[in-house]
Amino acid sequence: MLKSTSTFILLLIFTLFTQAQSPKKHALSGFVKDNFGKPIPGATIRLKDQHTGTSSDIDGYYKLQLNSSTDAILHVTAVGYHSEERAVNEKLIQDFQLIEDRNYMEEVTVSAYGKTENEKKVAEIKRSGFNVSVIDMNKHANEAANLTQILKRATGVTIREDGGLGSNFVFRINGLDAKIYIDGVPMENFGSSMSLNNIPVNLIDRVEVYKGVVPAFLGSDALGGAVNIITKRRARPYLDLSYSYGSFNTHQAAIVGTFTNPKNKLSFRMNAYYNHSDNDYNMYTNEKYNVLIEKTVDNKYFAVPKAKRFNDAYTSTMGQLEVGFRDVSWADQFYAGFTYSQNHKENQIGASLSKVFGGAWSESNYLMPTLNYKKSNFLVNRLYADIFTSYSYDTRYVRDTAKYNYDWTGAWVSNYEGTTPNPQKDMKYNLSNYLARVNLNYDFDEARNQSINFNYNFNSNDQKEYDLVGNYNRSGLPSYLGRHILGLSWQNQWFDKRLSNVLAVKYYRMDASKDIDERKFDGNNNLISGEIIHQKKQGNYYSMSLASRYRITKDGGWKLSYERAYNLPSMTALFGDGVNTIGNWAVKPERSDNINTGFYYNTYINQNHFLNVDVTGFYRLAANYINSRAVIQNGISYFQSYNEEGVKLYGFEAEVKYGFKDLLAVTLNGSYDKALYNKKYTDDSRQQISSNYNKQLINRPWVYGNADISLIQNNWFQQGSRVQLSYLYQYTHWFYLTESNQGSLESKDLIPSQNIHSAVLSYAWDRNKYNVSFEARNLTDDRAYDNFRLQRPGRAFYVKLRLSIM
């Protein structure tokens, strides 16, 4: 069903696209970029001495209709760059490379009106006081990577995965739990089939990584930071298709298509992807670090040098179609959308290597209709409205039909109880989710020196659990989590826009409840004793934040931010996921006081060299810090969230970027991220100092860094071609798996230091229309460990084909 539906949608988009692309006489097109190959959005392209003109979009792309191509002269201008003129001379493809105007002293700002939404948001980010970095995902479009692998290279970001494609992960920024959004909507609303490690890079324009204070418009309980994923949305006809194949039988395909009728402004958008991997990579024994891959002989365990995963395949699909209008009198954008996704995930291990599953798996089917409305000058001038609502329904099955246990060779072994078969597990979870989000922004003047933003976010989750093989009278017990979050912020600029501030306050309301079945029945299913117990918890919380930036020079400045914020427990933390995570009803909201400060410097040297330096320090005091631990239940290891009463986090990070023309690009970054137990006494008597006090938290990296070096050559084999070779390096310093204050250094459990080397070679021709790339990850086959010493894939190779039509 999904395959036929996707095929139909693809044919529809392609038909509309080809009709829109039917050749017209004297249609001039091209790209406007800077000296470093970066697109210049909002550049003006017009015919000299005529009224005909247009502007470049987010890709720097423009298209212009000409009455005559013989004597026309093009004039291209962009704020902050030298203009350029050129005769057309019957060449209907004209690319421009503008040089920065070093005498332009004003800070580049983008008017809220007349520009694309993407341009407005990027400009707002640049002049804000938030500690934020923006990752241009178009630079990574030819990599056979998902979003997780790109984000791991960002400064201060740690993503702890349990395995290969589709595995569970823990995402933190500067050591604190961070929220993930897709176009401003919390990712948790998109179901279990959509996550960071299965979204292809081709679907994304940019990623905003906020550290510390998070803008009020995101409207959620982000504590240590947030990631906002901005998907590709084009006004022009656009089609991007990609397919990659690689190690462990990994297949990844993606399609993005947009079309807007120029007459009635009827608009279509489509996103879709398919992922599959067997994840059958080798696991290795490393006795030095107590990593044991074992087989059984006569019910006794013996370590083997290596073994393949044999029950860890993952498949996910997603299709999204939006239909609506854009750039009409009553709406900048209005779309009705529908998203369908599904996944199937085999489960090889839990929270440790000691228990191997041979028949455990889970699957989900997810449906979500959406409505989205955006309008500038909504009701009054300079009032911008962004309204979004969705309702989703996710059906998950968690099953383990294997009657006996397995070892790492895939062989059957008797279970721990001897000859009694393991009980079969067949659970069903129905989760409904409703989201309503209203974001209003009012500018007091055209220059946007004073703005006020209001955001309201309501999110409700209602889950029911069914035991399909057990006692049905114990099934269908509901769990509920509802959250109201209101945010109000004031953004202001002073002293000729050298000083920028954002002051915000937030209100959080949490309501949670669950039913516990304490009934007992006899053999005839008659009630003996007990009842269904209803439990609930609720709370109101308040926070405030201030983010400031002072531009000391044209190229550099200083940023400072402070916040007191909350992170409310998630559905998984409270109720578990039925697979590898068990719930903890006792988990409390996490609170933290966060301070960030740092300096930035961006400059161009002799028009051919670019240098960017960012240095940031942070200090955080967290109460009821939400952490993860491994617990044993019925002989099986699970993950579980819990609260550490007090944790102190501090550290710094630095990033340096250098570019030489469009030939060389270098990025180096490093992070020092320390987390210490901050509860001094063991109890309220304050007599006994805790042995963990001021000691390092376990099972979390604290020193890590990345390097990205790219060599580029344009027009090497033919005009309009591009060759790029990138070397990628990731380093993670060793860290403690168990308490650092117990035992000698030789006896402590450690996660060893890791050095991951990778390379990507890509070739594009016909002005990025056709693309092919080859990727090698973990070239030295280094042992890469994450959560509780769970090993990630070793050396792997991938090839990717991509077609991009403007």
Coordinates of C-alpha atoms in Angstrom, one line a residue, residues 289-663:
Y289 CA 37.7 -3.3 29.2
N290 CA 35.4 -6.2 30.3
V291 CA 33.7 -6.5 26.9
L292 CA 32.9 -10.1 26.6
I293 CA 31.2 -11.7 23.5
E294 CA 30.3 -15.2 24.7
K295 CA 29.1 -18.6 23.5
T296 CA 27.8 -21.5 25.6
V297 CA 29.1 -25.0 25.8
D298 CA 27.2 -27.3 28.2
N299 CA 25.5 -24.2 29.7
K300 CA 28.9 -22.7 30.5
Y301 CA 29.9 -19.4 29.0
F302 CA 33.2 -18.9 27.1
A303 CA 34.4 -15.7 25.4
V304 CA 34.9 -15.8 21.6
P305 CA 37.0 -13.2 19.7
K306 CA 34.1 -11.9 17.6
A307 CA 30.6 -12.6 16.5
K308 CA 28.0 -11.0 14.2
R309 CA 24.8 -9.4 15.2
F310 CA 22.0 -11.7 13.9
N311 CA 18.8 -10.1 15.1
D312 CA 19.2 -6.4 14.6
A313 CA 17.7 -5.5 11.2
Y314 CA 15.9 -2.1 11.0
T315 CA 13.5 -0.8 8.3
S316 CA 11.7 2.5 8.3
T317 CA 9.6 4.4 5.7
M318 CA 8.0 7.8 5.7
G319 CA 5.8 9.7 3.3
Q320 CA 4.5 13.3 3.8
L321 CA 2.3 15.2 1.4
E322 CA 1.2 18.8 2.0
V323 CA -1.3 20.7 -0.2
G324 CA -2.2 24.4 0.2
F325 CA -1.5 27.9 -1.0
R326 CA 1.4 30.3 -0.6
D327 CA 2.0 34.0 -1.2
V328 CA -1.7 34.8 -1.5
S329 CA -3.5 37.8 0.1
W330 CA -4.9 35.9 3.0
A331 CA -1.8 33.7 3.8
D332 CA 1.9 33.6 3.3
Q333 CA 1.5 29.8 3.6
F334 CA -1.5 27.6 4.3
Y335 CA -1.0 23.8 4.1
A336 CA -3.0 20.8 5.0
G337 CA -0.7 17.8 5.4
F338 CA -0.7 14.1 6.0
T339 CA 2.3 12.0 7.3
Y340 CA 2.5 8.3 7.3
S341 CA 5.5 6.3 8.7
Q342 CA 6.2 2.8 9.8
N343 CA 9.2 0.9 11.1
H344 CA 10.3 -2.6 12.0
K345 CA 13.1 -3.1 14.4
E346 CA 14.7 -6.3 15.6
N347 CA 16.1 -6.2 19.1
Q348 CA 19.5 -7.9 19.6
I349 CA 20.4 -6.8 23.1
G350 CA 19.0 -4.7 26.0
A351 CA 21.2 -2.4 28.0
S352 CA 24.2 -4.8 28.2
L353 CA 25.9 -7.5 26.2
S354 CA 25.2 -10.3 28.6
K355 CA 21.7 -11.1 27.3
V356 CA 21.2 -11.9 23.6
F357 CA 17.7 -11.9 22.0
G358 CA 17.0 -14.1 19.0
G359 CA 13.3 -13.4 18.5
A360 CA 12.6 -10.0 19.9
W361 CA 11.3 -7.2 17.7
S362 CA 9.0 -4.2 17.5
E363 CA 7.1 -2.3 14.8
S364 CA 5.0 0.8 14.6
N365 CA 2.5 2.4 12.2
Y366 CA 2.0 6.1 12.5
L367 CA -0.5 8.5 11.0
M368 CA -0.6 12.3 11.4
P369 CA -2.8 14.9 9.7
T370 CA -1.6 18.6 10.1
L371 CA -2.7 22.1 9.5
N372 CA -0.2 25.0 9.2
Y373 CA -1.0 28.7 8.7
K374 CA 1.6 31.6 8.4
K375 CA 0.8 35.2 7.7
S376 CA 2.7 38.5 7.9
N377 CA 0.7 41.6 8.7
F378 CA -1.9 39.4 10.4
L379 CA -4.8 41.5 11.5
V380 CA -2.5 44.5 12.0
N381 CA 0.8 45.7 10.4
R382 CA 4.0 44.0 11.5
L383 CA 2.2 41.2 13.3
Y384 CA 3.4 37.7 12.2
A385 CA 1.4 34.6 13.0
D386 CA 2.4 31.0 12.8
I387 CA -0.3 28.5 13.8
F388 CA 0.1 24.7 13.7
T389 CA -2.0 21.8 14.9
S390 CA -1.7 18.1 14.5
Y391 CA -3.3 14.9 15.7
S392 CA -1.3 11.6 15.5
Y393 CA -2.1 8.0 16.2
D394 CA 0.8 5.5 16.7
T395 CA 0.3 1.8 17.0
R396 CA 3.2 -0.2 18.3
Y397 CA 3.8 -3.9 18.8
V398 CA 6.5 -5.3 21.0
R399 CA 7.1 -9.0 20.6
D400 CA 9.4 -11.8 21.6
T401 CA 8.2 -15.2 20.5
A402 CA 11.5 -17.1 21.2
K403 CA 10.9 -19.8 23.9
Y404 CA 14.6 -20.1 24.7
N405 CA 17.7 -18.0 25.0
Y406 CA 20.5 -17.5 22.5
D407 CA 24.3 -16.9 22.7
W408 CA 26.4 -14.6 20.4
T409 CA 26.9 -17.4 17.9
G410 CA 23.1 -17.5 17.2
A411 CA 22.8 -20.9 18.8
W412 CA 20.0 -21.8 21.1
V413 CA 20.8 -22.3 24.8
S414 CA 18.5 -23.3 27.6
N415 CA 17.2 -20.5 29.7
Y416 CA 18.3 -19.5 33.2
E417 CA 15.4 -21.4 34.8
G418 CA 16.5 -24.7 33.2
T419 CA 13.9 -26.5 31.1
T420 CA 10.9 -24.2 31.4
P421 CA 10.4 -22.2 28.1
N422 CA 10.5 -18.4 28.3
P423 CA 7.1 -16.8 28.3
Q424 CA 6.0 -15.3 25.0
K425 CA 5.7 -11.5 24.9
D426 CA 3.1 -9.8 22.6
M427 CA 2.3 -6.3 23.7
K428 CA 0.3 -3.6 21.8
Y429 CA 0.5 0.1 22.5
N430 CA -1.9 2.7 21.2
L431 CA -0.6 6.2 21.6
S432 CA -2.6 9.3 20.5
N433 CA -1.0 12.7 20.5
Y434 CA -2.5 16.1 20.0
L435 CA -0.5 19.3 19.5
A436 CA -1.6 22.9 19.2
R437 CA 1.0 25.7 18.8
V438 CA 0.4 29.4 18.3
N439 CA 3.3 31.8 17.7
L440 CA 2.7 35.5 17.4
N441 CA 5.5 38.1 16.8
Y442 CA 5.0 41.8 16.7
D443 CA 7.6 44.3 15.5
F444 CA 7.2 47.8 16.9
D445 CA 9.1 49.4 13.9
E446 CA 10.1 48.4 10.4
A447 CA 13.8 48.1 11.5
R448 CA 12.7 45.5 14.1
N449 CA 14.6 47.3 16.9
Q450 CA 11.8 46.3 19.3
S451 CA 9.8 43.0 19.0
I452 CA 7.6 41.0 21.2
N453 CA 6.9 37.3 20.8
F454 CA 4.1 35.2 22.4
N455 CA 4.1 31.4 22.1
Y456 CA 1.6 28.8 23.4
N457 CA 2.1 25.1 23.1
F458 CA -0.3 22.4 24.3
N459 CA 0.7 18.8 23.9
S460 CA -1.2 15.7 25.2
N461 CA -0.2 12.1 25.0
D462 CA -2.6 9.3 25.8
Q463 CA -1.3 5.7 25.7
K464 CA -3.1 2.4 26.3
E465 CA -1.3 -0.9 26.7
Y466 CA -2.6 -4.4 25.8
D467 CA -1.2 -7.8 26.6
L468 CA -2.2 -9.9 23.6
V469 CA -1.2 -13.3 25.1
G470 CA -1.8 -12.7 28.8
N471 CA -4.8 -12.0 30.9
Y472 CA -7.0 -9.5 28.9
N473 CA -8.6 -8.3 32.1
R474 CA -5.3 -6.7 32.9
S475 CA -5.0 -5.0 29.5
G476 CA -5.8 -1.5 28.2
L477 CA -4.5 0.4 31.2
P478 CA -4.1 4.1 30.2
S479 CA -1.2 6.4 30.7
Y480 CA -1.5 10.1 30.1
L481 CA 0.9 13.1 29.9
G482 CA -0.2 16.6 29.2
R483 CA 1.8 19.8 29.0
H484 CA 0.9 23.5 28.7
I485 CA 3.8 25.8 27.9
L486 CA 3.5 29.6 27.5
G487 CA 6.4 31.8 26.5
L488 CA 6.7 35.6 26.3
S489 CA 9.8 37.3 25.0
W490 CA 11.0 40.8 24.2
Q491 CA 13.8 41.4 21.7
N492 CA 15.4 44.8 21.6
Q493 CA 18.4 46.4 19.8
W494 CA 20.3 49.5 21.0
F495 CA 23.3 51.7 20.2
D496 CA 22.9 51.4 16.4
K497 CA 22.1 47.7 16.8
R498 CA 25.5 46.9 18.5
L499 CA 23.6 45.6 21.6
S500 CA 20.9 43.0 21.2
N501 CA 18.9 41.5 24.0
V502 CA 16.2 38.9 24.4
L503 CA 14.3 38.7 27.7
A504 CA 11.9 35.8 28.1
V505 CA 9.6 34.3 30.7
K506 CA 7.9 30.8 30.5
Y507 CA 5.2 29.0 32.3
Y508 CA 5.0 25.2 32.4
R509 CA 2.0 23.0 33.4
M510 CA 2.4 19.2 33.6
D511 CA -0.4 16.7 34.2
A512 CA 0.4 12.9 34.3
S513 CA -1.6 9.9 35.3
K514 CA -1.6 6.1 35.1
D515 CA -3.7 3.1 36.1
I516 CA -2.1 0.2 38.0
D517 CA -3.9 -3.1 38.1
E518 CA -3.5 -4.7 41.5
R519 CA -6.4 -7.2 41.0
K520 CA -5.8 -11.0 41.6
F521 CA -8.0 -13.7 40.0
D522 CA -8.5 -17.4 40.6
G523 CA -8.3 -20.1 38.0
N524 CA -11.8 -19.3 36.8
N525 CA -10.9 -15.7 36.3
N526 CA -13.0 -14.6 39.3
L527 CA -11.8 -11.6 41.2
I528 CA -10.2 -12.5 44.5
S529 CA -8.9 -9.2 45.8
G530 CA -7.4 -5.8 44.8
E531 CA -8.5 -3.1 42.4
I532 CA -7.3 -0.8 39.7
I533 CA -5.4 2.1 41.3
H534 CA -5.4 5.5 39.6
Q535 CA -2.4 7.6 40.2
K536 CA -1.7 11.2 39.1
K537 CA 0.9 13.9 39.4
Q538 CA 0.8 17.6 38.4
G539 CA 2.9 20.7 38.8
N540 CA 3.3 24.3 37.8
Y541 CA 6.8 25.7 37.0
Y542 CA 8.1 29.1 36.0
S543 CA 11.4 30.1 34.3
M544 CA 13.1 33.2 32.9
S545 CA 16.0 33.9 30.6
L546 CA 18.2 36.7 29.2
A547 CA 20.4 36.5 26.1
S548 CA 22.6 39.4 25.1
R549 CA 25.1 40.1 22.3
Y550 CA 27.3 43.1 22.0
R551 CA 29.1 43.7 18.7
I552 CA 32.5 45.1 19.6
T553 CA 33.7 45.4 16.1
K554 CA 32.2 44.8 12.7
D555 CA 33.7 41.3 12.7
G556 CA 33.5 40.3 16.4
G557 CA 31.5 40.5 19.6
W558 CA 30.6 39.1 22.9
K559 CA 27.6 37.0 24.0
L560 CA 26.2 36.3 27.5
S561 CA 23.1 34.4 28.5
Y562 CA 21.4 33.2 31.7
E563 CA 18.3 31.1 32.3
R564 CA 16.5 29.1 34.9
A565 CA 14.7 26.5 33.0
Y566 CA 12.9 23.1 33.4
N567 CA 12.9 19.8 31.6
L568 CA 9.6 17.9 32.1
P569 CA 9.8 14.1 32.1
S570 CA 8.9 12.4 28.8
M571 CA 6.4 9.6 28.1
T572 CA 9.4 7.2 27.8
A573 CA 10.9 8.3 31.1
L574 CA 7.7 7.9 33.0
F575 CA 6.1 4.8 31.3
G576 CA 9.0 3.2 29.4
D577 CA 8.9 2.0 25.7
G578 CA 8.1 -1.7 26.2
V579 CA 11.4 -2.7 24.6
N580 CA 14.7 -1.7 26.2
T581 CA 13.5 1.1 28.6
I582 CA 11.4 0.6 31.7
G583 CA 9.4 3.5 33.2
N584 CA 10.0 5.3 36.4
W585 CA 6.9 7.0 37.8
A586 CA 9.1 8.8 40.4
V587 CA 11.0 10.9 37.9
K588 CA 10.7 14.6 38.7
P589 CA 11.1 17.6 36.4
E590 CA 14.7 18.7 36.0
R591 CA 15.6 22.2 36.8
S592 CA 18.8 24.1 36.0
D593 CA 20.4 27.5 36.3
N594 CA 22.6 28.0 33.2
I595 CA 25.1 30.7 32.3
N596 CA 26.9 30.9 28.9
T597 CA 29.4 33.5 27.8
G598 CA 31.7 33.7 24.9
F599 CA 33.4 35.6 22.0
Y600 CA 33.0 35.3 18.3
Y601 CA 35.1 36.7 15.4
N602 CA 34.3 36.4 11.7
T603 CA 36.4 38.0 9.1
Y604 CA 37.5 37.9 5.5
I605 CA 41.1 38.5 4.6
N606 CA 42.1 39.8 1.2
Q607 CA 38.8 38.6 -0.1
N608 CA 40.2 35.0 -0.5
H609 CA 40.5 33.9 3.1
F610 CA 37.7 33.4 5.6
L611 CA 38.3 32.9 9.4
N612 CA 35.7 32.2 12.1
V613 CA 36.5 31.7 15.7
D614 CA 34.0 30.9 18.5
V615 CA 34.9 30.4 22.1
T616 CA 32.3 29.7 24.7
G617 CA 32.3 28.8 28.4
F618 CA 29.3 27.5 30.4
Y619 CA 28.3 26.8 34.0
R620 CA 25.2 24.9 35.0
L621 CA 23.7 23.9 38.4
A622 CA 21.1 21.2 37.9
A623 CA 18.6 19.9 40.4
N624 CA 16.9 16.5 39.9
Y625 CA 19.2 16.0 36.9
I626 CA 17.6 13.3 34.7
N627 CA 20.1 10.6 34.0
S628 CA 20.0 7.1 32.6
R629 CA 21.1 3.8 34.3
A630 CA 21.0 0.1 33.6
V631 CA 18.8 -2.0 35.8
I632 CA 18.0 -5.7 36.0
Q633 CA 14.5 -7.0 35.7
N634 CA 13.7 -10.7 35.4
G635 CA 17.3 -11.3 34.5
I636 CA 17.3 -8.8 31.6
S637 CA 19.1 -5.4 31.6
Y638 CA 17.0 -2.3 30.8
F639 CA 17.6 1.4 30.6
Q640 CA 15.8 3.5 33.1
S641 CA 15.6 7.3 33.8
Y642 CA 16.2 8.6 37.3
N643 CA 17.0 11.8 39.1
E644 CA 20.4 12.8 40.5
E645 CA 19.5 15.4 43.2
G646 CA 22.3 17.7 42.4
V647 CA 24.7 18.0 39.5
K648 CA 27.2 20.7 38.6
L649 CA 28.3 21.1 35.0
Y650 CA 30.9 23.4 33.6
G651 CA 33.3 23.5 30.7
F652 CA 34.2 25.3 27.5
E653 CA 34.2 24.7 23.8
A654 CA 36.0 26.3 20.9
E655 CA 35.6 26.1 17.1
V656 CA 37.8 27.5 14.3
K657 CA 36.7 27.6 10.7
Y658 CA 39.0 28.6 7.8
G659 CA 38.3 28.8 4.1
F660 CA 40.5 29.7 1.1
K661 CA 38.3 30.7 -1.8
D662 CA 36.1 27.8 -2.9
L663 CA 39.1 25.5 -2.7

